[in-house]
Amino acid sequence: MTKIKDKRREKTSVATEIDRLEERRTRCKDNLDRVEFRSRKEKLSEKDRQDLEDEMTIINERVLKLDKELQTLRGENRRNMLMSVSLLVISALFYFVFFYNDEDS
């Protein structure tokens, strides 16, 4: 099952993966907000309150993990963009040197 997910992720673009992780992060944040609201507004037993705090801890860990993955993917996206721009500049330079200068002669 994990290998299938990895192969599927290899076929997706970095931007698509960033969007997917941002959506997951948003859902985690919404869940965290709901749990925090519930812990403040409801009168809970000590066990229920502890369960909610454990759930909040787990959700916070997920959010931190997603933030790290997003940071990595954004860095990769920046690197890909810089590579694309540099290839465009090199292509324009070659065009100018080889084709544009030939027309002037």
CSV table of C-alpha atoms in Angstrom, one decimal:
chain,number,residue,atom,x,y,z
A,1,MET,CA,0.0,0.0,0.0
A,2,THR,CA,2.8,2.4,0.9
A,3,LYS,CA,4.6,1.7,-2.4
A,4,ILE,CA,1.4,2.6,-4.4
A,5,LYS,CA,1.1,5.9,-2.6
A,6,ASP,CA,4.8,6.7,-3.2
A,7,LYS,CA,4.4,5.9,-6.9
A,8,ARG,CA,1.3,8.1,-7.1
A,9,ARG,CA,3.2,10.9,-5.4
A,10,GLU,CA,6.1,10.6,-7.8
A,11,LYS,CA,3.7,11.4,-10.6
A,12,THR,CA,2.2,14.5,-9.0
A,13,SER,CA,3.8,17.9,-9.3
A,14,VAL,CA,5.3,19.7,-6.4
A,15,ALA,CA,2.6,22.4,-6.6
A,16,THR,CA,-0.1,19.8,-6.4
A,17,GLU,CA,1.6,18.2,-3.4
A,18,ILE,CA,1.8,21.6,-1.7
A,19,ASP,CA,-1.9,22.2,-2.3
A,20,ARG,CA,-2.8,18.7,-0.9
A,21,LEU,CA,-0.7,19.3,2.2
A,22,GLU,CA,-2.0,22.8,2.8
A,23,GLU,CA,-5.6,21.3,2.6
A,24,ARG,CA,-4.7,18.6,5.1
A,25,ARG,CA,-3.1,21.3,7.4
A,26,THR,CA,-6.2,23.4,7.2
A,27,ARG,CA,-8.4,20.4,8.1
A,28,CYS,CA,-6.1,19.7,11.1
A,29,LYS,CA,-6.3,23.3,12.2
A,30,ASP,CA,-10.1,23.2,12.0
A,31,ASN,CA,-10.2,20.0,14.1
A,32,LEU,CA,-7.8,21.6,16.6
A,33,ASP,CA,-10.1,24.7,16.8
A,34,ARG,CA,-13.1,22.5,17.4
A,35,VAL,CA,-11.4,20.5,20.1
A,36,GLU,CA,-10.2,23.7,21.9
A,37,PHE,CA,-13.6,25.2,21.7
A,38,ARG,CA,-15.1,22.0,23.1
A,39,SER,CA,-12.6,22.0,26.0
A,40,ARG,CA,-13.4,25.6,26.9
A,41,LYS,CA,-17.2,25.5,26.6
A,42,GLU,CA,-18.2,22.1,27.9
A,43,LYS,CA,-18.0,20.9,31.5
A,44,LEU,CA,-15.9,17.8,31.2
A,45,SER,CA,-14.8,15.2,33.6
A,46,GLU,CA,-11.1,15.0,34.3
A,47,LYS,CA,-10.7,11.9,32.1
A,48,ASP,CA,-12.6,13.6,29.2
A,49,ARG,CA,-10.5,16.7,29.5
A,50,GLN,CA,-7.3,14.6,29.5
A,51,ASP,CA,-8.5,12.8,26.4
A,52,LEU,CA,-9.1,16.2,24.7
A,53,GLU,CA,-5.7,17.4,25.6
A,54,ASP,CA,-4.1,14.2,24.2
A,55,GLU,CA,-6.1,14.7,21.0
A,56,MET,CA,-4.9,18.3,20.8
A,57,THR,CA,-1.3,17.1,21.3
A,58,ILE,CA,-1.7,14.6,18.5
A,59,ILE,CA,-3.2,17.2,16.1
A,60,ASN,CA,-0.5,19.7,17.0
A,61,GLU,CA,2.2,17.1,16.1
A,62,ARG,CA,0.5,16.5,12.8
A,63,VAL,CA,0.4,20.2,12.0
A,64,LEU,CA,4.1,20.5,12.8
A,65,LYS,CA,4.9,17.5,10.6
A,66,LEU,CA,2.8,19.0,7.8
A,67,ASP,CA,4.6,22.4,8.3
A,68,LYS,CA,8.0,20.7,7.9
A,69,GLU,CA,6.9,18.8,4.8
A,70,LEU,CA,5.5,22.1,3.3
A,71,GLN,CA,8.7,23.9,4.0
A,72,THR,CA,10.7,21.2,2.2
A,73,LEU,CA,8.3,21.2,-0.8
A,74,ARG,CA,8.3,25.0,-1.0
A,75,GLY,CA,12.1,24.9,-1.1
A,76,GLU,CA,12.0,22.3,-3.8
A,77,ASN,CA,9.5,24.4,-5.7
A,78,ARG,CA,11.7,27.4,-5.5
A,79,ARG,CA,14.7,25.4,-6.7
A,80,ASN,CA,12.6,24.1,-9.7
A,81,MET,CA,11.5,27.7,-10.5
A,82,LEU,CA,15.1,29.0,-10.4
A,83,MET,CA,16.2,26.1,-12.7
A,84,SER,CA,13.4,26.9,-15.2
A,85,VAL,CA,14.2,30.6,-15.2
A,86,SER,CA,17.9,29.9,-15.7
A,87,LEU,CA,17.1,27.5,-18.6
A,88,LEU,CA,14.9,30.2,-20.1
A,89,VAL,CA,17.7,32.8,-19.8
A,90,ILE,CA,20.3,30.4,-21.3
A,91,SER,CA,17.9,29.6,-24.2
A,92,ALA,CA,17.4,33.3,-24.8
A,93,LEU,CA,21.1,33.9,-24.7
A,94,PHE,CA,21.8,31.2,-27.2
A,95,TYR,CA,19.1,32.5,-29.5
A,96,PHE,CA,20.5,36.0,-29.3
A,97,VAL,CA,24.1,34.8,-29.9
A,98,PHE,CA,23.4,32.3,-32.7
A,99,PHE,CA,20.4,33.5,-34.6
A,100,TYR,CA,20.0,37.2,-33.9
A,101,ASN,CA,23.6,38.0,-34.6
A,102,ASP,CA,23.5,36.0,-37.8
A,103,GLU,CA,20.7,38.2,-39.2
A,104,ASP,CA,22.8,41.4,-38.5
A,105,SER,CA,25.8,40.2,-40.6
